[in-house]
Each structure stands twice: as C-alpha cells, then as structure tokens.
Amino acid sequence: ASRFDEETVRLTLVAGVAEAYFQVLSLRGRLAVARENLDIAQRVLKVVDSRVRNGAASALDLARQQGGVLTIQAALLPLERQTLFALAILLGRAPEGFDAAASAVTGLSVPRVAPGLPSLLLVRRPDLASAEAQLAAANANVAAARAALLPGISLTGSAGLASDVLINFLSAPAAALAIGASLLQPIFDGGRLRGQVDVATSRERELVETYRKAVLAALADAESALAAGARTAAQELLQEQVVEQARVALRLAGIRYREGADDLLTILDAQRTLFQAQDQLAQIRLARLQASVGLFKALGGSSEMPEGRNPSASGR
C-alpha cells in the first residue's frame, strides 16, 4: 500500500503547489487592482483640489476624497505583505527580507475540459488503484469488478461540463445498492476466497464494498469539480461585464462632476463600486483556477489515459 500512499502524497503536493502559486497570482492581481484604483483616486483628488481652489467645490469634498485615497493606501499594505510572504514560502525562502520586483501575472488560461472524458480515467486515482490492488491480491477479477461497479460512461458532455449520464448515475438509487452474491460471483472464482466459507464471503464483500465506495467517491469528486469549474467560468464572464459597466459609470461620474452636474459623493460611490467589482473578479478567477486543480485531483492527476496502461486489464 506504500506505493499508493506515495501517489497520494505526490498528487496532494502537486495540487498544493499549484494552489499556492495561484494564490500568489491572485494576491498580485488584487494588488495591481488596488494600485490602479489608488491612481484613479489620486487623479480625482487633483480635480477636487483644483475645484476647491477655484471656489467651485467645498473643503468637505477635498477631505472626503483625501479620505478615499488614504483608505486605498491602507488596503495596499496588507496585500503587499501577503503577496511577498506567499511568494517567499512558495520559493522556499525566508519571508524576512524577501522582495520581488515581478509584476502581476494576467491572462493565465484555465485548461479546457475536453468533452467525452471516459470514466476509466478515474482508475489512476490512488484510492481507486489501491482498492483494485486489494481485489487483485485476493485473486479477484478486477476487470469484472470494473464492469460491475465502474460505469462505462463519459464524465463530460459536449461542452466539457459534467455529463447528464454522470449526474443521473450519482442520483440514481442503483448507486447505493448493497453488495449481493450475484455481484460477488463474477468477481471472485465461484464467489469464494480460499479458507473458511463464511469468513471468505465476508472478506469478499468487504473488498468489493471498499471498491464500490472508492468508485462512487471518485465519480462524485469529478462531478463536483466539473460543476465548480462551470459555475466559476459563468461567474467570471458576468463579473467581467460588471467591471466594464463600473468603469463606464466612473468615467461618466467624473465628467459630470467636473461640469458641476453631480456632487463628489457620486464619484466616491463609483470609485468604490469599481474597486469592489475588480477585486471580486480577481477572487472569482482564483476560484476558477482552484476548481481546475480540484478536477486535476479528482481525475488522479490528468485528463489523459497514461501511456502503456490498459484500463480494461483484468488485474489478476
């Protein structure tokens, strides 16, 4: 079982490094957003200051905008520290005294989920592979176990989302059926292991039940990761539109303020709305990348069948 433990550790480590890296990218992206908004706030402050000096605005407007600038500056400090700390840990460096001049990384693409991914991809998962190894060690027919308990379905549909067949299988009562003799017989020779009949039958049922639970857990993990990927992708598209509209609103608010048609509170509200929308977009992008890592883990490390491996092999 140590080989499967090592595979679990490897998969967890790779996924953990990827998630840590994406966290760094997200923090750097949010830092870039905060700096952009600070620049906007400082430009507006100059406009307000000019209007105050010309008698077109009050000292209250100036104080409010100065407060807005200071608020954004205060928000920058923890983001800067978090970014450097996370990057230092990821690189195996001591956070104290660590610095980096790298700019924010943008445009990182999320791997496309191919349609028609076969359920047999799941056999590479350490938990499923371990359960199959236990069956094989008990002289079971692993191919028969797969045929009986691992449905030959596509995990993804035409759009790369969880297939209807997968969703229906997980919600069907058949997914929770008890292990009976009719299921054990094709998996084990005559339905018996060597040794005492009652003990052997109980052991057979235990091994097959362990395998069945591993299959259901693998299918559920895959469906959950696919659903998270689809949900966050849709959220990202909508949030991008929110950000674009917030930019337009801020631009128009600035024009109207300079022309005296609106007061400063309109600009302050538009600035706050844009900042929050951009920050939310950065967090949604992180969630989408994390969903991609979740699918990587659910599929046991890849969406491609390993070379030289025949997933229909008997395993005896």
PDB file of N, CA and C in Angstrom, residues 8-83:
ATOM      1  N   THR A   8      -0.584   9.309  -3.448  1.00  0.00           N
ATOM      2  CA  THR A   8      -1.464  10.272  -2.802  1.00  0.00           C
ATOM      3  C   THR A   8      -0.694  11.511  -2.377  1.00  0.00           C
ATOM      4  N   VAL A   9       0.482  11.289  -1.784  1.00  0.00           N
ATOM      5  CA  VAL A   9       1.322  12.403  -1.353  1.00  0.00           C
ATOM      6  C   VAL A   9       1.765  13.226  -2.564  1.00  0.00           C
ATOM      7  N   ARG A  10       2.167  12.542  -3.641  1.00  0.00           N
ATOM      8  CA  ARG A  10       2.611  13.255  -4.844  1.00  0.00           C
ATOM      9  C   ARG A  10       1.487  14.112  -5.421  1.00  0.00           C
ATOM     10  N   LEU A  11       0.300  13.522  -5.535  1.00  0.00           N
ATOM     11  CA  LEU A  11      -0.840  14.243  -6.090  1.00  0.00           C
ATOM     12  C   LEU A  11      -1.213  15.428  -5.214  1.00  0.00           C
ATOM     13  N   THR A  12      -1.201  15.214  -3.908  1.00  0.00           N
ATOM     14  CA  THR A  12      -1.525  16.288  -2.972  1.00  0.00           C
ATOM     15  C   THR A  12      -0.488  17.399  -3.039  1.00  0.00           C
ATOM     16  N   LEU A  13       0.785  17.018  -3.161  1.00  0.00           N
ATOM     17  CA  LEU A  13       1.860  18.004  -3.220  1.00  0.00           C
ATOM     18  C   LEU A  13       1.764  18.850  -4.487  1.00  0.00           C
ATOM     19  N   VAL A  14       1.568  18.193  -5.629  1.00  0.00           N
ATOM     20  CA  VAL A  14       1.469  18.922  -6.898  1.00  0.00           C
ATOM     21  C   VAL A  14       0.284  19.884  -6.870  1.00  0.00           C
ATOM     22  N   ALA A  15      -0.851  19.391  -6.387  1.00  0.00           N
ATOM     23  CA  ALA A  15      -2.041  20.242  -6.299  1.00  0.00           C
ATOM     24  C   ALA A  15      -1.815  21.389  -5.323  1.00  0.00           C
ATOM     25  N   GLY A  16      -1.134  21.106  -4.210  1.00  0.00           N
ATOM     26  CA  GLY A  16      -0.870  22.140  -3.220  1.00  0.00           C
ATOM     27  C   GLY A  16       0.036  23.242  -3.756  1.00  0.00           C
ATOM     28  N   VAL A  17       1.065  22.847  -4.508  1.00  0.00           N
ATOM     29  CA  VAL A  17       1.967  23.842  -5.104  1.00  0.00           C
ATOM     30  C   VAL A  17       1.210  24.696  -6.115  1.00  0.00           C
ATOM     31  N   ALA A  18       0.372  24.056  -6.932  1.00  0.00           N
ATOM     32  CA  ALA A  18      -0.407  24.800  -7.922  1.00  0.00           C
ATOM     33  C   ALA A  18      -1.335  25.797  -7.232  1.00  0.00           C
ATOM     34  N   GLU A  19      -2.011  25.355  -6.177  1.00  0.00           N
ATOM     35  CA  GLU A  19      -2.923  26.248  -5.470  1.00  0.00           C
ATOM     36  C   GLU A  19      -2.165  27.404  -4.808  1.00  0.00           C
ATOM     37  N   ALA A  20      -0.995  27.105  -4.258  1.00  0.00           N
ATOM     38  CA  ALA A  20      -0.192  28.166  -3.639  1.00  0.00           C
ATOM     39  C   ALA A  20       0.249  29.185  -4.688  1.00  0.00           C
ATOM     40  N   TYR A  21       0.632  28.690  -5.858  1.00  0.00           N
ATOM     41  CA  TYR A  21       1.047  29.590  -6.938  1.00  0.00           C
ATOM     42  C   TYR A  21      -0.123  30.456  -7.394  1.00  0.00           C
ATOM     43  N   PHE A  22      -1.294  29.848  -7.530  1.00  0.00           N
ATOM     44  CA  PHE A  22      -2.468  30.615  -7.946  1.00  0.00           C
ATOM     45  C   PHE A  22      -2.849  31.642  -6.884  1.00  0.00           C
ATOM     46  N   GLN A  23      -2.638  31.295  -5.619  1.00  0.00           N
ATOM     47  CA  GLN A  23      -2.888  32.260  -4.552  1.00  0.00           C
ATOM     48  C   GLN A  23      -1.974  33.468  -4.703  1.00  0.00           C
ATOM     49  N   VAL A  24      -0.718  33.201  -5.039  1.00  0.00           N
ATOM     50  CA  VAL A  24       0.237  34.291  -5.249  1.00  0.00           C
ATOM     51  C   VAL A  24      -0.218  35.168  -6.409  1.00  0.00           C
ATOM     52  N   LEU A  25      -0.606  34.530  -7.520  1.00  0.00           N
ATOM     53  CA  LEU A  25      -1.067  35.289  -8.677  1.00  0.00           C
ATOM     54  C   LEU A  25      -2.300  36.118  -8.327  1.00  0.00           C
ATOM     55  N   SER A  26      -3.203  35.537  -7.551  1.00  0.00           N
ATOM     56  CA  SER A  26      -4.412  36.254  -7.170  1.00  0.00           C
ATOM     57  C   SER A  26      -4.089  37.463  -6.306  1.00  0.00           C
ATOM     58  N   LEU A  27      -3.200  37.275  -5.335  1.00  0.00           N
ATOM     59  CA  LEU A  27      -2.816  38.390  -4.473  1.00  0.00           C
ATOM     60  C   LEU A  27      -2.134  39.494  -5.267  1.00  0.00           C
ATOM     61  N   ARG A  28      -1.291  39.105  -6.202  1.00  0.00           N
ATOM     62  CA  ARG A  28      -0.608  40.102  -7.024  1.00  0.00           C
ATOM     63  C   ARG A  28      -1.603  40.811  -7.932  1.00  0.00           C
ATOM     64  N   GLY A  29      -2.605  40.064  -8.432  1.00  0.00           N
ATOM     65  CA  GLY A  29      -3.639  40.682  -9.247  1.00  0.00           C
ATOM     66  C   GLY A  29      -4.471  41.672  -8.442  1.00  0.00           C
ATOM     67  N   ARG A  30      -4.844  41.285  -7.220  1.00  0.00           N
ATOM     68  CA  ARG A  30      -5.613  42.188  -6.359  1.00  0.00           C
ATOM     69  C   ARG A  30      -4.786  43.411  -5.972  1.00  0.00           C
ATOM     70  N   LEU A  31      -3.477  43.207  -5.815  1.00  0.00           N
ATOM     71  CA  LEU A  31      -2.591  44.332  -5.512  1.00  0.00           C
ATOM     72  C   LEU A  31      -2.551  45.299  -6.691  1.00  0.00           C
ATOM     73  N   ALA A  32      -2.492  44.760  -7.907  1.00  0.00           N
ATOM     74  CA  ALA A  32      -2.497  45.615  -9.103  1.00  0.00           C
ATOM     75  C   ALA A  32      -3.804  46.397  -9.199  1.00  0.00           C
ATOM     76  N   VAL A  33      -4.921  45.756  -8.851  1.00  0.00           N
ATOM     77  CA  VAL A  33      -6.219  46.433  -8.854  1.00  0.00           C
ATOM     78  C   VAL A  33      -6.220  47.588  -7.859  1.00  0.00           C
ATOM     79  N   ALA A  34      -5.710  47.322  -6.666  1.00  0.00           N
ATOM     80  CA  ALA A  34      -5.674  48.365  -5.632  1.00  0.00           C
ATOM     81  C   ALA A  34      -4.800  49.541  -6.070  1.00  0.00           C
ATOM     82  N   ARG A  35      -3.680  49.246  -6.701  1.00  0.00           N
ATOM     83  CA  ARG A  35      -2.794  50.322  -7.167  1.00  0.00           C
ATOM     84  C   ARG A  35      -3.448  51.133  -8.284  1.00  0.00           C
ATOM     85  N   GLU A  36      -4.158  50.446  -9.172  1.00  0.00           N
ATOM     86  CA  GLU A  36      -4.868  51.150 -10.245  1.00  0.00           C
ATOM     87  C   GLU A  36      -5.927  52.082  -9.661  1.00  0.00           C
ATOM     88  N   ASN A  37      -6.654  51.594  -8.664  1.00  0.00           N
ATOM     89  CA  ASN A  37      -7.680  52.418  -8.041  1.00  0.00           C
ATOM     90  C   ASN A  37      -7.085  53.564  -7.235  1.00  0.00           C
ATOM     91  N   LEU A  38      -5.910  53.343  -6.667  1.00  0.00           N
ATOM     92  CA  LEU A  38      -5.226  54.441  -5.975  1.00  0.00           C
ATOM     93  C   LEU A  38      -4.860  55.536  -6.963  1.00  0.00           C
ATOM     94  N   ASP A  39      -4.407  55.127  -8.130  1.00  0.00           N
ATOM     95  CA  ASP A  39      -4.052  56.098  -9.174  1.00  0.00           C
ATOM     96  C   ASP A  39      -5.287  56.900  -9.595  1.00  0.00           C
ATOM     97  N   ILE A  40      -6.413  56.196  -9.751  1.00  0.00           N
ATOM     98  CA  ILE A  40      -7.663  56.881 -10.112  1.00  0.00           C
ATOM     99  C   ILE A  40      -8.061  57.871  -9.031  1.00  0.00           C
ATOM    100  N   ALA A  41      -8.008  57.423  -7.784  1.00  0.00           N
ATOM    101  CA  ALA A  41      -8.399  58.282  -6.662  1.00  0.00           C
ATOM    102  C   ALA A  41      -7.503  59.512  -6.564  1.00  0.00           C
ATOM    103  N   GLN A  42      -6.214  59.348  -6.838  1.00  0.00           N
ATOM    104  CA  GLN A  42      -5.292  60.483  -6.772  1.00  0.00           C
ATOM    105  C   GLN A  42      -5.542  61.476  -7.905  1.00  0.00           C
ATOM    106  N   ARG A  43      -5.942  60.966  -9.075  1.00  0.00           N
ATOM    107  CA  ARG A  43      -6.281  61.863 -10.187  1.00  0.00           C
ATOM    108  C   ARG A  43      -7.545  62.659  -9.866  1.00  0.00           C
ATOM    109  N   VAL A  44      -8.518  61.965  -9.277  1.00  0.00           N
ATOM    110  CA  VAL A  44      -9.749  62.664  -8.873  1.00  0.00           C
ATOM    111  C   VAL A  44      -9.427  63.699  -7.796  1.00  0.00           C
ATOM    112  N   LEU A  45      -8.517  63.358  -6.894  1.00  0.00           N
ATOM    113  CA  LEU A  45      -8.132  64.294  -5.836  1.00  0.00           C
ATOM    114  C   LEU A  45      -7.579  65.589  -6.429  1.00  0.00           C
ATOM    115  N   LYS A  46      -6.804  65.481  -7.487  1.00  0.00           N
ATOM    116  CA  LYS A  46      -6.271  66.681  -8.141  1.00  0.00           C
ATOM    117  C   LYS A  46      -7.389  67.539  -8.716  1.00  0.00           C
ATOM    118  N   VAL A  47      -8.402  66.882  -9.297  1.00  0.00           N
ATOM    119  CA  VAL A  47      -9.543  67.622  -9.847  1.00  0.00           C
ATOM    120  C   VAL A  47     -10.291  68.339  -8.723  1.00  0.00           C
ATOM    121  N   VAL A  48     -10.526  67.610  -7.616  1.00  0.00           N
ATOM    122  CA  VAL A  48     -11.238  68.199  -6.484  1.00  0.00           C
ATOM    123  C   VAL A  48     -10.448  69.371  -5.915  1.00  0.00           C
ATOM    124  N   ASP A  49      -9.141  69.193  -5.767  1.00  0.00           N
ATOM    125  CA  ASP A  49      -8.290  70.253  -5.228  1.00  0.00           C
ATOM    126  C   ASP A  49      -8.351  71.499  -6.108  1.00  0.00           C
ATOM    127  N   SER A  50      -8.357  71.286  -7.429  1.00  0.00           N
ATOM    128  CA  SER A  50      -8.433  72.413  -8.357  1.00  0.00           C
ATOM    129  C   SER A  50      -9.765  73.132  -8.226  1.00  0.00           C
ATOM    130  N   ARG A  51     -10.848  72.367  -8.082  1.00  0.00           N
ATOM    131  CA  ARG A  51     -12.166  72.978  -7.948  1.00  0.00           C
ATOM    132  C   ARG A  51     -12.288  73.736  -6.627  1.00  0.00           C
ATOM    133  N   VAL A  52     -11.676  73.213  -5.582  1.00  0.00           N
ATOM    134  CA  VAL A  52     -11.718  73.896  -4.288  1.00  0.00           C
ATOM    135  C   VAL A  52     -10.977  75.225  -4.374  1.00  0.00           C
ATOM    136  N   ARG A  53      -9.803  75.203  -5.008  1.00  0.00           N
ATOM    137  CA  ARG A  53      -9.010  76.436  -5.133  1.00  0.00           C
ATOM    138  C   ARG A  53      -9.710  77.484  -5.996  1.00  0.00           C
ATOM    139  N   ASN A  54     -10.569  77.009  -6.920  1.00  0.00           N
ATOM    140  CA  ASN A  54     -11.307  77.945  -7.780  1.00  0.00           C
ATOM    141  C   ASN A  54     -12.682  78.295  -7.224  1.00  0.00           C
ATOM    142  N   GLY A  55     -12.967  77.776  -6.026  1.00  0.00           N
ATOM    143  CA  GLY A  55     -14.227  78.106  -5.389  1.00  0.00           C
ATOM    144  C   GLY A  55     -15.418  77.334  -5.925  1.00  0.00           C
ATOM    145  N   ALA A  56     -15.185  76.277  -6.724  1.00  0.00           N
ATOM    146  CA  ALA A  56     -16.290  75.506  -7.309  1.00  0.00           C
ATOM    147  C   ALA A  56     -16.651  74.301  -6.453  1.00  0.00           C
ATOM    148  N   ALA A  57     -15.853  74.001  -5.426  1.00  0.00           N
ATOM    149  CA  ALA A  57     -16.134  72.876  -4.538  1.00  0.00           C
ATOM    150  C   ALA A  57     -15.736  73.270  -3.121  1.00  0.00           C
ATOM    151  N   SER A  58     -16.244  72.504  -2.169  1.00  0.00           N
ATOM    152  CA  SER A  58     -16.005  72.834  -0.768  1.00  0.00           C
ATOM    153  C   SER A  58     -14.822  72.059  -0.199  1.00  0.00           C
ATOM    154  N   ALA A  59     -14.363  72.523   0.961  1.00  0.00           N
ATOM    155  CA  ALA A  59     -13.287  71.811   1.657  1.00  0.00           C
ATOM    156  C   ALA A  59     -13.744  70.426   2.091  1.00  0.00           C
ATOM    157  N   LEU A  60     -15.059  70.263   2.271  1.00  0.00           N
ATOM    158  CA  LEU A  60     -15.599  68.948   2.629  1.00  0.00           C
ATOM    159  C   LEU A  60     -15.337  67.944   1.514  1.00  0.00           C
ATOM    160  N   ASP A  61     -15.511  68.371   0.255  1.00  0.00           N
ATOM    161  CA  ASP A  61     -15.221  67.485  -0.881  1.00  0.00           C
ATOM    162  C   ASP A  61     -13.759  67.046  -0.864  1.00  0.00           C
ATOM    163  N   LEU A  62     -12.880  68.011  -0.584  1.00  0.00           N
ATOM    164  CA  LEU A  62     -11.457  67.703  -0.562  1.00  0.00           C
ATOM    165  C   LEU A  62     -11.143  66.708   0.553  1.00  0.00           C
ATOM    166  N   ALA A  63     -11.722  66.899   1.717  1.00  0.00           N
ATOM    167  CA  ALA A  63     -11.471  65.987   2.833  1.00  0.00           C
ATOM    168  C   ALA A  63     -11.995  64.591   2.524  1.00  0.00           C
ATOM    169  N   ARG A  64     -13.154  64.508   1.905  1.00  0.00           N
ATOM    170  CA  ARG A  64     -13.713  63.204   1.555  1.00  0.00           C
ATOM    171  C   ARG A  64     -12.823  62.455   0.567  1.00  0.00           C
ATOM    172  N   GLN A  65     -12.344  63.148  -0.451  1.00  0.00           N
ATOM    173  CA  GLN A  65     -11.503  62.472  -1.438  1.00  0.00           C
ATOM    174  C   GLN A  65     -10.149  62.099  -0.861  1.00  0.00           C
ATOM    175  N   GLN A  66      -9.605  62.959  -0.007  1.00  0.00           N
ATOM    176  CA  GLN A  66      -8.356  62.603   0.668  1.00  0.00           C
ATOM    177  C   GLN A  66      -8.556  61.361   1.529  1.00  0.00           C
ATOM    178  N   GLY A  67      -9.708  61.264   2.174  1.00  0.00           N
ATOM    179  CA  GLY A  67     -10.013  60.076   2.966  1.00  0.00           C
ATOM    180  C   GLY A  67     -10.092  58.828   2.094  1.00  0.00           C
ATOM    181  N   GLY A  68     -10.669  58.990   0.904  1.00  0.00           N
ATOM    182  CA  GLY A  68     -10.739  57.859  -0.023  1.00  0.00           C
ATOM    183  C   GLY A  68      -9.363  57.391  -0.454  1.00  0.00           C
ATOM    184  N   VAL A  69      -8.461  58.319  -0.724  1.00  0.00           N
ATOM    185  CA  VAL A  69      -7.093  57.975  -1.114  1.00  0.00           C
ATOM    186  C   VAL A  69      -6.392  57.235   0.025  1.00  0.00           C
ATOM    187  N   LEU A  70      -6.539  57.736   1.240  1.00  0.00           N
ATOM    188  CA  LEU A  70      -5.898  57.101   2.389  1.00  0.00           C
ATOM    189  C   LEU A  70      -6.449  55.699   2.640  1.00  0.00           C
ATOM    190  N   THR A  71      -7.758  55.512   2.399  1.00  0.00           N
ATOM    191  CA  THR A  71      -8.365  54.192   2.590  1.00  0.00           C
ATOM    192  C   THR A  71      -7.762  53.172   1.647  1.00  0.00           C
ATOM    193  N   ILE A  72      -7.570  53.568   0.391  1.00  0.00           N
ATOM    194  CA  ILE A  72      -6.981  52.649  -0.584  1.00  0.00           C
ATOM    195  C   ILE A  72      -5.517  52.379  -0.247  1.00  0.00           C
ATOM    196  N   GLN A  73      -4.809  53.407   0.183  1.00  0.00           N
ATOM    197  CA  GLN A  73      -3.409  53.209   0.580  1.00  0.00           C
ATOM    198  C   GLN A  73      -3.310  52.232   1.738  1.00  0.00           C
ATOM    199  N   ALA A  74      -4.245  52.328   2.671  1.00  0.00           N
ATOM    200  CA  ALA A  74      -4.248  51.406   3.811  1.00  0.00           C
ATOM    201  C   ALA A  74      -4.536  49.977   3.362  1.00  0.00           C
ATOM    202  N   ALA A  75      -5.390  49.814   2.349  1.00  0.00           N
ATOM    203  CA  ALA A  75      -5.712  48.481   1.839  1.00  0.00           C
ATOM    204  C   ALA A  75      -4.539  47.853   1.106  1.00  0.00           C
ATOM    205  N   LEU A  76      -3.646  48.694   0.578  1.00  0.00           N
ATOM    206  CA  LEU A  76      -2.485  48.185  -0.154  1.00  0.00           C
ATOM    207  C   LEU A  76      -1.492  47.465   0.748  1.00  0.00           C
ATOM    208  N   LEU A  77      -1.310  47.967   1.956  1.00  0.00           N
ATOM    209  CA  LEU A  77      -0.251  47.451   2.827  1.00  0.00           C
ATOM    210  C   LEU A  77      -0.380  45.958   3.123  1.00  0.00           C
ATOM    211  N   PRO A  78      -1.542  45.457   3.592  1.00  0.00           N
ATOM    212  CA  PRO A  78      -1.628  44.010   3.855  1.00  0.00           C
ATOM    213  C   PRO A  78      -1.503  43.164   2.606  1.00  0.00           C
ATOM    214  N   LEU A  79      -1.990  43.666   1.465  1.00  0.00           N
ATOM    215  CA  LEU A  79      -1.869  42.912   0.214  1.00  0.00           C
ATOM    216  C   LEU A  79      -0.409  42.768  -0.192  1.00  0.00           C
ATOM    217  N   GLU A  80       0.375  43.827  -0.017  1.00  0.00           N
ATOM    218  CA  GLU A  80       1.797  43.765  -0.358  1.00  0.00           C
ATOM    219  C   GLU A  80       2.519  42.754   0.513  1.00  0.00           C
ATOM    220  N   ARG A  81       2.217  42.763   1.815  1.00  0.00           N
ATOM    221  CA  ARG A  81       2.877  41.837   2.728  1.00  0.00           C
ATOM    222  C   ARG A  81       2.476  40.390   2.426  1.00  0.00           C
ATOM    223  N   GLN A  82       1.172  40.160   2.177  1.00  0.00           N
ATOM    224  CA  GLN A  82       0.699  38.807   1.896  1.00  0.00           C
ATOM    225  C   GLN A  82       1.323  38.262   0.623  1.00  0.00           C
ATOM    226  N   THR A  83       1.442  39.115  -0.390  1.00  0.00           N
ATOM    227  CA  THR A  83       1.995  38.672  -1.663  1.00  0.00           C
ATOM    228  C   THR A  83       3.436  38.218  -1.504  1.00  0.00           C
TER     229      THR A  83
END
